[in-house]
PDB file of C-alpha atoms and ligand atoms in Angstrom:
ATOM      1  CA  MET A   1      60.640  66.446  36.704  1.00 83.00           C
ATOM      2  CA  SER A   2      63.903  66.880  35.661  1.00 97.00           C
ATOM      3  CA  VAL A   3      65.848  69.675  34.905  1.00 98.00           C
ATOM      4  CA  TRP A   4      68.676  69.314  32.239  1.00 98.00           C
ATOM      5  CA  ALA A   5      71.793  71.896  31.480  1.00 98.00           C
ATOM      6  CA  VAL A   6      73.163  72.250  27.957  1.00 98.00           C
ATOM      7  CA  LEU A   7      75.911  73.727  28.642  1.00 99.00           C
ATOM      8  CA  VAL A   8      77.736  75.672  24.991  1.00 98.00           C
ATOM      9  CA  ALA A   9      81.502  76.293  25.176  1.00 98.00           C
ATOM     10  CA  ALA A  10      82.164  74.656  21.518  1.00 98.00           C
ATOM     11  CA  GLY A  11      82.907  78.399  20.435  1.00 98.00           C
ATOM     12  CA  ARG A  12      85.511  79.577  18.909  1.00 97.00           C
ATOM     13  CA  GLY A  13      85.782  82.785  19.859  1.00 97.00           C
ATOM     14  CA  GLU A  14      87.176  84.221  17.309  1.00 97.00           C
ATOM     15  CA  ARG A  15      86.449  87.651  18.250  1.00 97.00           C
ATOM     16  CA  LEU A  16      89.140  87.124  21.691  1.00 96.00           C
ATOM     17  CA  GLY A  17      92.173  86.173  19.412  1.00 95.00           C
ATOM     18  CA  GLU A  18      93.038  83.580  22.027  1.00 96.00           C
ATOM     19  CA  ASP A  19      96.363  81.200  20.864  1.00 96.00           C
ATOM     20  CA  ARG A  20      92.668  78.695  22.709  1.00 97.00           C
ATOM     21  CA  PRO A  21      89.423  78.633  22.619  1.00 98.00           C
ATOM     22  CA  LYS A  22      87.199  80.908  24.950  1.00 98.00           C
ATOM     23  CA  ALA A  23      86.340  77.863  27.048  1.00 98.00           C
ATOM     24  CA  PHE A  24      89.344  77.248  27.893  1.00 98.00           C
ATOM     25  CA  VAL A  25      91.074  80.907  28.299  1.00 98.00           C
ATOM     26  CA  ARG A  26      91.875  81.369  32.226  1.00 97.00           C
ATOM     27  CA  LEU A  27      89.331  83.830  33.802  1.00 97.00           C
ATOM     28  CA  GLY A  28      90.688  84.189  37.601  1.00 93.00           C
ATOM     29  CA  ASP A  29      92.730  81.261  38.435  1.00 94.00           C
ATOM     30  CA  LEU A  30      90.561  78.588  36.333  1.00 97.00           C
ATOM     31  CA  PRO A  31      89.722  78.218  32.185  1.00 98.00           C
ATOM     32  CA  LEU A  32      87.094  80.050  31.942  1.00 98.00           C
ATOM     33  CA  LEU A  33      84.577  77.375  31.623  1.00 98.00           C
ATOM     34  CA  ALA A  34      84.481  76.932  34.900  1.00 98.00           C
ATOM     35  CA  GLU A  35      82.856  79.006  36.886  1.00 98.00           C
ATOM     36  CA  PRO A  36      79.443  78.608  34.564  1.00 98.00           C
ATOM     37  CA  LEU A  37      80.318  74.375  34.548  1.00 98.00           C
ATOM     38  CA  ARG A  38      80.708  75.531  38.505  1.00 98.00           C
ATOM     39  CA  ARG A  39      77.229  77.921  39.343  1.00 98.00           C
ATOM     40  CA  LEU A  40      75.162  75.101  37.588  1.00 98.00           C
ATOM     41  CA  ASP A  41      76.465  72.545  38.424  1.00 98.00           C
ATOM     42  CA  GLU A  42      75.372  74.185  42.660  1.00 98.00           C
ATOM     43  CA  SER A  43      72.591  75.213  41.276  1.00 98.00           C
ATOM     44  CA  GLY A  44      69.327  73.366  43.012  1.00 98.00           C
ATOM     45  CA  TRP A  45      67.041  73.026  40.427  1.00 98.00           C
ATOM     46  CA  ILE A  46      69.383  71.961  38.196  1.00 98.00           C
ATOM     47  CA  ASP A  47      69.923  68.031  38.403  1.00 98.00           C
ATOM     48  CA  GLN A  48      71.881  67.119  35.408  1.00 98.00           C
ATOM     49  CA  ILE A  49      74.511  68.769  32.894  1.00 98.00           C
ATOM     50  CA  VAL A  50      75.571  68.015  29.267  1.00 98.00           C
ATOM     51  CA  LEU A  51      78.518  70.065  28.698  1.00 98.00           C
ATOM     52  CA  VAL A  52      79.466  70.898  24.601  1.00 98.00           C
ATOM     53  CA  ALA A  53      82.428  71.616  24.535  1.00 98.00           C
ATOM     54  CA  PRO A  54      84.763  72.448  21.378  1.00 98.00           C
ATOM     55  CA  PRO A  55      85.650  69.273  19.231  1.00 97.00           C
ATOM     56  CA  GLU A  56      89.453  67.713  20.290  1.00 97.00           C
ATOM     57  CA  TRP A  57      88.600  69.654  23.294  1.00 98.00           C
ATOM     58  CA  GLU A  58      86.737  66.808  24.918  1.00 98.00           C
ATOM     59  CA  GLU A  59      88.981  65.003  27.212  1.00 98.00           C
ATOM     60  CA  PRO A  60      90.314  68.688  29.600  1.00 98.00           C
ATOM     61  CA  ALA A  61      86.771  69.617  29.246  1.00 98.00           C
ATOM     62  CA  ILE A  62      85.740  66.346  31.638  1.00 98.00           C
ATOM     63  CA  LEU A  63      89.070  66.936  33.680  1.00 98.00           C
ATOM     64  CA  LEU A  64      88.801  70.397  34.464  1.00 98.00           C
ATOM     65  CA  ALA A  65      85.432  68.842  35.949  1.00 98.00           C
ATOM     66  CA  GLU A  66      86.567  66.130  37.631  1.00 98.00           C
ATOM     67  CA  GLU A  67      88.915  69.307  38.782  1.00 98.00           C
ATOM     68  CA  ILE A  68      86.234  71.434  40.120  1.00 98.00           C
ATOM     69  CA  GLY A  69      84.186  68.444  41.999  1.00 98.00           C
ATOM     70  CA  ALA A  70      81.455  68.889  39.429  1.00 98.00           C
ATOM     71  CA  SER A  71      79.275  65.804  39.827  1.00 97.00           C
ATOM     72  CA  LYS A  72      76.344  66.623  37.448  1.00 98.00           C
ATOM     73  CA  VAL A  73      77.759  66.058  34.158  1.00 98.00           C
ATOM     74  CA  SER A  74      76.212  63.197  32.113  1.00 98.00           C
ATOM     75  CA  ALA A  75      77.896  63.920  29.291  1.00 98.00           C
ATOM     76  CA  CYS A  76      80.464  65.658  27.592  1.00 98.00           C
ATOM     77  CA  VAL A  77      80.341  65.830  23.271  1.00 98.00           C
ATOM     78  CA  PRO A  78      81.611  67.865  21.242  1.00 98.00           C
ATOM     79  CA  GLY A  79      80.373  71.060  19.194  1.00 98.00           C
ATOM     80  CA  GLY A  80      79.374  71.622  15.804  1.00 97.00           C
ATOM     81  CA  GLU A  81      79.725  74.490  13.058  1.00 96.00           C
ATOM     82  CA  THR A  82      77.477  76.947  14.805  1.00 95.00           C
ATOM     83  CA  ARG A  83      75.568  77.135  17.618  1.00 96.00           C
ATOM     84  CA  THR A  84      72.121  75.681  16.925  1.00 96.00           C
ATOM     85  CA  GLU A  85      74.394  73.157  15.560  1.00 96.00           C
ATOM     86  CA  SER A  86      76.057  72.374  19.198  1.00 97.00           C
ATOM     87  CA  VAL A  87      72.901  72.994  20.798  1.00 98.00           C
ATOM     88  CA  ARG A  88      71.902  70.112  19.011  1.00 97.00           C
ATOM     89  CA  ALA A  89      74.310  68.035  19.832  1.00 98.00           C
ATOM     90  CA  GLY A  90      73.919  68.840  23.226  1.00 98.00           C
ATOM     91  CA  VAL A  91      70.497  68.555  23.196  1.00 98.00           C
ATOM     92  CA  ALA A  92      70.536  65.294  21.574  1.00 98.00           C
ATOM     93  CA  GLU A  93      72.015  63.811  24.767  1.00 98.00           C
ATOM     94  CA  VAL A  94      69.314  64.550  27.050  1.00 98.00           C
ATOM     95  CA  PRO A  95      67.172  62.026  28.007  1.00 98.00           C
ATOM     96  CA  GLU A  96      63.504  61.831  26.062  1.00 97.00           C
ATOM     97  CA  ASP A  97      62.293  61.931  30.003  1.00 97.00           C
ATOM     98  CA  ALA A  98      63.922  64.993  31.412  1.00 98.00           C
ATOM     99  CA  ALA A  99      60.977  67.878  31.588  1.00 98.00           C
ATOM    100  CA  VAL A 100      62.757  71.222  31.524  1.00 98.00           C
ATOM    101  CA  ILE A 101      66.237  71.857  29.093  1.00 98.00           C
ATOM    102  CA  VAL A 102      68.112  75.215  30.724  1.00 99.00           C
ATOM    103  CA  VAL A 103      70.500  76.017  27.949  1.00 98.00           C
ATOM    104  CA  HIS A 104      72.957  78.205  28.601  1.00 98.00           C
ATOM    105  CA  ASP A 105      76.350  80.092  26.736  1.00 98.00           C
ATOM    106  CA  ALA A 106      79.567  79.648  29.238  1.00 98.00           C
ATOM    107  CA  ALA A 107      80.743  82.402  27.570  1.00 98.00           C
ATOM    108  CA  ARG A 108      78.329  84.273  30.488  1.00 98.00           C
ATOM    109  CA  PRO A 109      80.503  82.984  33.028  1.00 98.00           C
ATOM    110  CA  LEU A 110      78.000  84.572  36.236  1.00 98.00           C
ATOM    111  CA  VAL A 111      74.927  82.882  35.824  1.00 98.00           C
ATOM    112  CA  SER A 112      72.902  83.124  39.226  1.00 98.00           C
ATOM    113  CA  GLU A 113      71.347  80.898  40.790  1.00 98.00           C
ATOM    114  CA  GLU A 114      68.048  83.710  40.668  1.00 98.00           C
ATOM    115  CA  VAL A 115      67.911  84.160  37.135  1.00 98.00           C
ATOM    116  CA  ILE A 116      67.796  80.192  37.146  1.00 98.00           C
ATOM    117  CA  LEU A 117      64.954  79.938  38.903  1.00 98.00           C
ATOM    118  CA  ARG A 118      63.273  82.679  37.290  1.00 98.00           C
ATOM    119  CA  VAL A 119      63.272  80.664  33.460  1.00 98.00           C
ATOM    120  CA  ILE A 120      61.954  77.729  35.250  1.00 98.00           C
ATOM    121  CA  ALA A 121      59.749  79.588  36.805  1.00 98.00           C
ATOM    122  CA  ALA A 122      58.204  80.909  33.809  1.00 97.00           C
ATOM    123  CA  LEU A 123      57.887  77.296  32.376  1.00 98.00           C
ATOM    124  CA  GLY A 124      55.350  76.671  35.028  1.00 96.00           C
ATOM    125  CA  GLU A 125      52.807  79.777  34.053  1.00 97.00           C
ATOM    126  CA  GLY A 126      52.344  77.387  30.362  1.00 96.00           C
ATOM    127  CA  PHE A 127      55.056  79.282  28.740  1.00 98.00           C
ATOM    128  CA  ASP A 128      57.166  77.186  26.477  1.00 98.00           C
ATOM    129  CA  GLY A 129      60.658  79.327  27.469  1.00 98.00           C
ATOM    130  CA  ALA A 130      61.893  81.422  29.192  1.00 98.00           C
ATOM    131  CA  VAL A 131      64.727  83.659  28.384  1.00 98.00           C
ATOM    132  CA  PRO A 132      66.406  86.503  30.429  1.00 98.00           C
ATOM    133  CA  GLY A 133      66.685  90.325  29.424  1.00 98.00           C
ATOM    134  CA  LEU A 134      67.337  93.331  29.595  1.00 98.00           C
ATOM    135  CA  PRO A 135      66.159  97.070  29.140  1.00 96.00           C
ATOM    136  CA  LEU A 136      67.642  99.225  26.103  1.00 95.00           C
ATOM    137  CA  THR A 137      70.027 102.855  27.051  1.00 92.00           C
ATOM    138  CA  ASP A 138      70.237 103.180  23.466  1.00 93.00           C
ATOM    139  CA  THR A 139      68.174 105.057  21.021  1.00 94.00           C
ATOM    140  CA  VAL A 140      67.622 102.121  18.267  1.00 94.00           C
ATOM    141  CA  LYS A 141      67.126 102.169  14.626  1.00 95.00           C
ATOM    142  CA  ARG A 142      66.769 100.967  11.943  1.00 95.00           C
ATOM    143  CA  LEU A 143      68.950 101.184   8.982  1.00 96.00           C
ATOM    144  CA  ARG A 144      68.766 100.410   5.454  1.00 96.00           C
ATOM    145  CA  GLU A 145      72.730 101.221   3.688  1.00 96.00           C
ATOM    146  CA  GLY A 146      73.518 103.780   5.603  1.00 94.00           C
ATOM    147  CA  VAL A 147      69.846 105.612   6.076  1.00 97.00           C
ATOM    148  CA  VAL A 148      68.010 105.163   8.822  1.00 97.00           C
ATOM    149  CA  VAL A 149      64.661 103.522   7.636  1.00 97.00           C
ATOM    150  CA  GLU A 150      63.266 104.054  11.224  1.00 95.00           C
ATOM    151  CA  THR A 151      63.424 105.525  15.355  1.00 95.00           C
ATOM    152  CA  VAL A 152      62.583 101.533  16.843  1.00 94.00           C
ATOM    153  CA  PRO A 153      60.016 102.275  20.179  1.00 93.00           C
ATOM    154  CA  ARG A 154      62.535 101.591  22.536  1.00 92.00           C
ATOM    155  CA  ASP A 155      60.180  99.727  25.484  1.00 91.00           C
ATOM    156  CA  GLU A 156      59.021  96.970  23.375  1.00 91.00           C
ATOM    157  CA  LEU A 157      62.873  95.955  23.244  1.00 95.00           C
ATOM    158  CA  VAL A 158      65.197  94.242  25.683  1.00 96.00           C
ATOM    159  CA  THR A 159      68.580  92.520  24.794  1.00 96.00           C
ATOM    160  CA  VAL A 160      68.689  88.981  25.665  1.00 98.00           C
ATOM    161  CA  GLN A 161      70.476  86.569  27.473  1.00 98.00           C
ATOM    162  CA  THR A 162      71.025  82.985  28.521  1.00 98.00           C
ATOM    163  CA  PRO A 163      70.411  80.256  30.973  1.00 98.00           C
ATOM    164  CA  GLN A 164      67.304  80.390  28.524  1.00 98.00           C
ATOM    165  CA  ALA A 165      64.508  77.336  29.907  1.00 98.00           C
ATOM    166  CA  PHE A 166      62.238  75.494  27.368  1.00 98.00           C
ATOM    167  CA  VAL A 167      59.372  72.276  27.984  1.00 98.00           C
ATOM    168  CA  ALA A 168      61.480  69.388  26.916  1.00 98.00           C
ATOM    169  CA  PRO A 169      60.090  68.232  24.191  1.00 98.00           C
ATOM    170  CA  VAL A 170      58.969  71.898  22.545  1.00 98.00           C
ATOM    171  CA  LEU A 171      62.717  72.772  22.113  1.00 98.00           C
ATOM    172  CA  ARG A 172      63.729  69.002  20.960  1.00 98.00           C
ATOM    173  CA  ALA A 173      60.687  69.670  18.098  1.00 97.00           C
ATOM    174  CA  ALA A 174      62.157  73.209  17.236  1.00 97.00           C
ATOM    175  CA  LEU A 175      65.745  71.373  16.480  1.00 96.00           C
ATOM    176  CA  THR A 176      64.022  69.090  14.020  1.00 94.00           C
ATOM    177  CA  ALA A 177      61.614  71.560  12.842  1.00 94.00           C
ATOM    178  CA  LEU A 178      64.629  73.944  11.694  1.00 90.00           C
ATOM    179  CA  ARG A 179      66.803  71.093  10.972  1.00 69.00           C
ATOM    180  CA  VAL A 180      64.054  70.611   7.777  1.00 60.00           C
ATOM    181  CA  GLU A 181      63.491  74.395   6.213  1.00 57.00           C
ATOM    182  CA  SER A 182      66.091  76.811   6.893  1.00 59.00           C
ATOM    183  CA  THR A 183      69.673  77.154   6.639  1.00 61.00           C
ATOM    184  CA  GLN A 184      70.037  80.158   8.630  1.00 66.00           C
ATOM    185  CA  SER A 185      72.260  80.154  11.597  1.00 81.00           C
ATOM    186  CA  PRO A 186      69.923  81.212  14.205  1.00 90.00           C
ATOM    187  CA  THR A 187      71.770  83.902  17.198  1.00 91.00           C
ATOM    188  CA  ASP A 188      69.424  82.301  20.657  1.00 95.00           C
ATOM    189  CA  CYS A 189      67.932  79.467  21.183  1.00 97.00           C
ATOM    190  CA  ALA A 190      64.279  81.127  21.843  1.00 97.00           C
ATOM    191  CA  SER A 191      64.395  82.419  18.380  1.00 96.00           C
ATOM    192  CA  ILE A 192      63.663  78.287  17.369  1.00 96.00           C
ATOM    193  CA  VAL A 193      61.423  77.761  19.537  1.00 97.00           C
ATOM    194  CA  GLU A 194      59.299  81.597  18.894  1.00 96.00           C
ATOM    195  CA  ALA A 195      59.917  80.042  15.158  1.00 94.00           C
ATOM    196  CA  ASN A 196      57.926  76.654  15.766  1.00 95.00           C
ATOM    197  CA  GLY A 197      54.927  78.773  17.016  1.00 96.00           C
ATOM    198  CA  GLY A 198      56.482  78.603  20.598  1.00 97.00           C
ATOM    199  CA  ARG A 199      55.399  81.114  23.322  1.00 98.00           C
ATOM    200  CA  ILE A 200      58.564  82.426  25.038  1.00 98.00           C
ATOM    201  CA  LYS A 201      58.631  84.947  28.107  1.00 98.00           C
ATOM    202  CA  VAL A 202      60.819  87.735  29.137  1.00 98.00           C
ATOM    203  CA  VAL A 203      61.990  87.170  33.034  1.00 98.00           C
ATOM    204  CA  ASP A 204      64.257  90.089  33.802  1.00 98.00           C
ATOM    205  CA  GLY A 205      68.212  89.233  33.416  1.00 98.00           C
ATOM    206  CA  ASP A 206      71.427  89.999  34.714  1.00 98.00           C
ATOM    207  CA  GLU A 207      74.428  92.575  33.468  1.00 97.00           C
ATOM    208  CA  LYS A 208      76.427  89.862  35.604  1.00 97.00           C
ATOM    209  CA  LEU A 209      75.250  87.932  32.371  1.00 98.00           C
ATOM    210  CA  LEU A 210      77.371  89.880  30.469  1.00 98.00           C
ATOM    211  CA  LYS A 211      78.276  87.954  26.661  1.00 98.00           C
ATOM    212  CA  VAL A 212      82.397  87.517  27.344  1.00 98.00           C
ATOM    213  CA  THR A 213      83.445  88.213  23.648  1.00 98.00           C
ATOM    214  CA  ASN A 214      86.363  90.794  23.819  1.00 97.00           C
ATOM    215  CA  ARG A 215      89.761  91.067  25.999  1.00 97.00           C
ATOM    216  CA  ALA A 216      87.504  94.437  27.409  1.00 98.00           C
ATOM    217  CA  ASP A 217      83.990  91.918  28.979  1.00 98.00           C
ATOM    218  CA  LEU A 218      86.785  89.376  29.633  1.00 98.00           C
ATOM    219  CA  GLU A 219      88.574  92.002  31.664  1.00 97.00           C
ATOM    220  CA  ARG A 220      85.146  93.128  33.706  1.00 98.00           C
ATOM    221  CA  VAL A 221      83.911  89.774  34.129  1.00 98.00           C
ATOM    222  CA  ALA A 222      87.226  88.862  35.787  1.00 97.00           C
ATOM    223  CA  SER A 223      86.632  92.029  38.008  1.00 97.00           C
ATOM    224  CA  TRP A 224      82.975  91.045  39.136  1.00 96.00           C
ATOM    225  CA  LEU A 225      84.040  87.731  39.797  1.00 93.00           C
ATOM    226  CA  VAL A 226      86.935  89.210  42.349  1.00 89.00           C
ATOM    227  CA  SER A 227      84.354  91.722  43.746  1.00 85.00           C
ATOM    228  CA  ASP A 228      81.569  88.281  44.550  1.00 79.00           C
ATOM    229  CA  THR A 229      84.201  85.975  45.918  1.00 72.00           C
ATOM    230  CA  SER A 230      85.762  88.815  48.043  1.00 70.00           C
ATOM    231  CA  SER A 231      82.346  89.087  49.426  1.00 63.00           C
ATOM    232  CA  SER A 232      80.811  85.736  50.477  1.00 58.00           C
TER     233      SER A 232
HETATM  234  N1  CTP B 301      78.949  77.540  20.830  1.00 73.00           N
HETATM  235  C1  CTP B 301      78.970  76.513  20.863  1.00 73.00           C
HETATM  236  N2  CTP B 301      79.752  76.495  19.572  1.00 73.00           N
HETATM  237  C2  CTP B 301      79.500  76.887  18.835  1.00 73.00           C
HETATM  238  C3  CTP B 301      79.580  78.413  18.104  1.00 73.00           C
HETATM  239  C4  CTP B 301      79.090  78.942  19.655  1.00 73.00           C
HETATM  240  O1  CTP B 301      78.983  76.091  21.455  1.00 73.00           O
HETATM  241  N3  CTP B 301      79.820  76.125  17.221  1.00 73.00           N
HETATM  242  C5  CTP B 301      78.471  78.761  22.035  1.00 73.00           C
HETATM  243  C6  CTP B 301      80.193  79.686  22.783  1.00 73.00           C
HETATM  244  O2  CTP B 301      80.360  78.752  23.375  1.00 73.00           O
HETATM  245  C7  CTP B 301      79.871  80.483  23.741  1.00 73.00           C
HETATM  246  C8  CTP B 301      78.532  80.431  22.983  1.00 73.00           C
HETATM  247  O3  CTP B 301      77.716  79.991  22.271  1.00 73.00           O
HETATM  248  O4  CTP B 301      79.059  80.230  24.779  1.00 73.00           O
HETATM  249  C9  CTP B 301      77.822  81.669  22.534  1.00 73.00           C
HETATM  250  O5  CTP B 301      78.651  82.313  21.469  1.00 73.00           O
HETATM  251  P1  CTP B 301      80.078  82.942  20.961  1.00 73.00           P
HETATM  252  O6  CTP B 301      79.931  84.100  22.383  1.00 73.00           O
HETATM  253  O7  CTP B 301      79.432  83.641  19.555  1.00 73.00           O
HETATM  254  O8  CTP B 301      81.001  82.389  21.458  1.00 73.00           O
HETATM  255  P2  CTP B 301      82.144  82.231  20.496  1.00 73.00           P
HETATM  256  O9  CTP B 301      81.407  81.527  19.090  1.00 73.00           O
HETATM  257  O10 CTP B 301      82.870  81.144  20.555  1.00 73.00           O
HETATM  258  O11 CTP B 301      82.972  84.047  19.859  1.00 73.00           O
HETATM  259  P3  CTP B 301      83.272  83.963  18.021  1.00 73.00           P
HETATM  260  O12 CTP B 301      82.288  84.306  17.881  1.00 73.00           O
HETATM  261  O13 CTP B 301      83.414  85.788  18.727  1.00 73.00           O
HETATM  262  O14 CTP B 301      84.355  83.076  17.426  1.00 73.00           O
HETATM  263 MG1   MG B 302      80.549  82.986  17.781  1.00 73.00          MG
END
């Protein structure tokens, strides 16, 4: 059974507001992309990796993979205008006989072996996909034009992260179906599979899978990285 990772790193990083794409902003001693790439490469659960780079940054991405000794990168392709288009470009490079596709945001550098195992293991229970989720701590309200319509029961809600694992043909079929009937831009892959009737399990997420969106997130992840490195 082969497990392919699609690492999406093609975003512009507009909210971070640096002079380069988020994947190439410095985190510790290297561009941010190095951390999630190294972690996926070292994972015992991942066989091959497709890297989705910002358009015109494919070569620096390949050089970075070489620099850190990542040996599982099978292809590096340019991403698209939206996250979904970037996922599509990555999935297109995964061979037909792959069993599982794990999609991960490069913007979540601190992916761990434990969470990769949790999402992949859930597929063995018969789910089409699995995502890491965290409980909410704040109260959540639904609004219409700034006025509260309802307070949503918090125990029914989670926030979800990546890595997200899917039965490969199920993800492919969902991406194809989306192309036909929708123009909206989903923010994760599970919602694409859900929309096509797939059953998704939520497993325990990890606070350290924080998505780097702004400067404060970057600093937080950088501080976790320092404490990780010094404790190992
Ligand atoms: N992503 C991508 N292709 C896009 C948009 C996003 O591969 N066209 C990837 C990003 O590189 C990131 C992940 O999807 O790893 C989550 O996206 P987000 O956090 O929104 O990153 P950016 O789109 O780069 O940031 P911003 O929205 O602030 O521009
Ligand atoms: Mg974005």
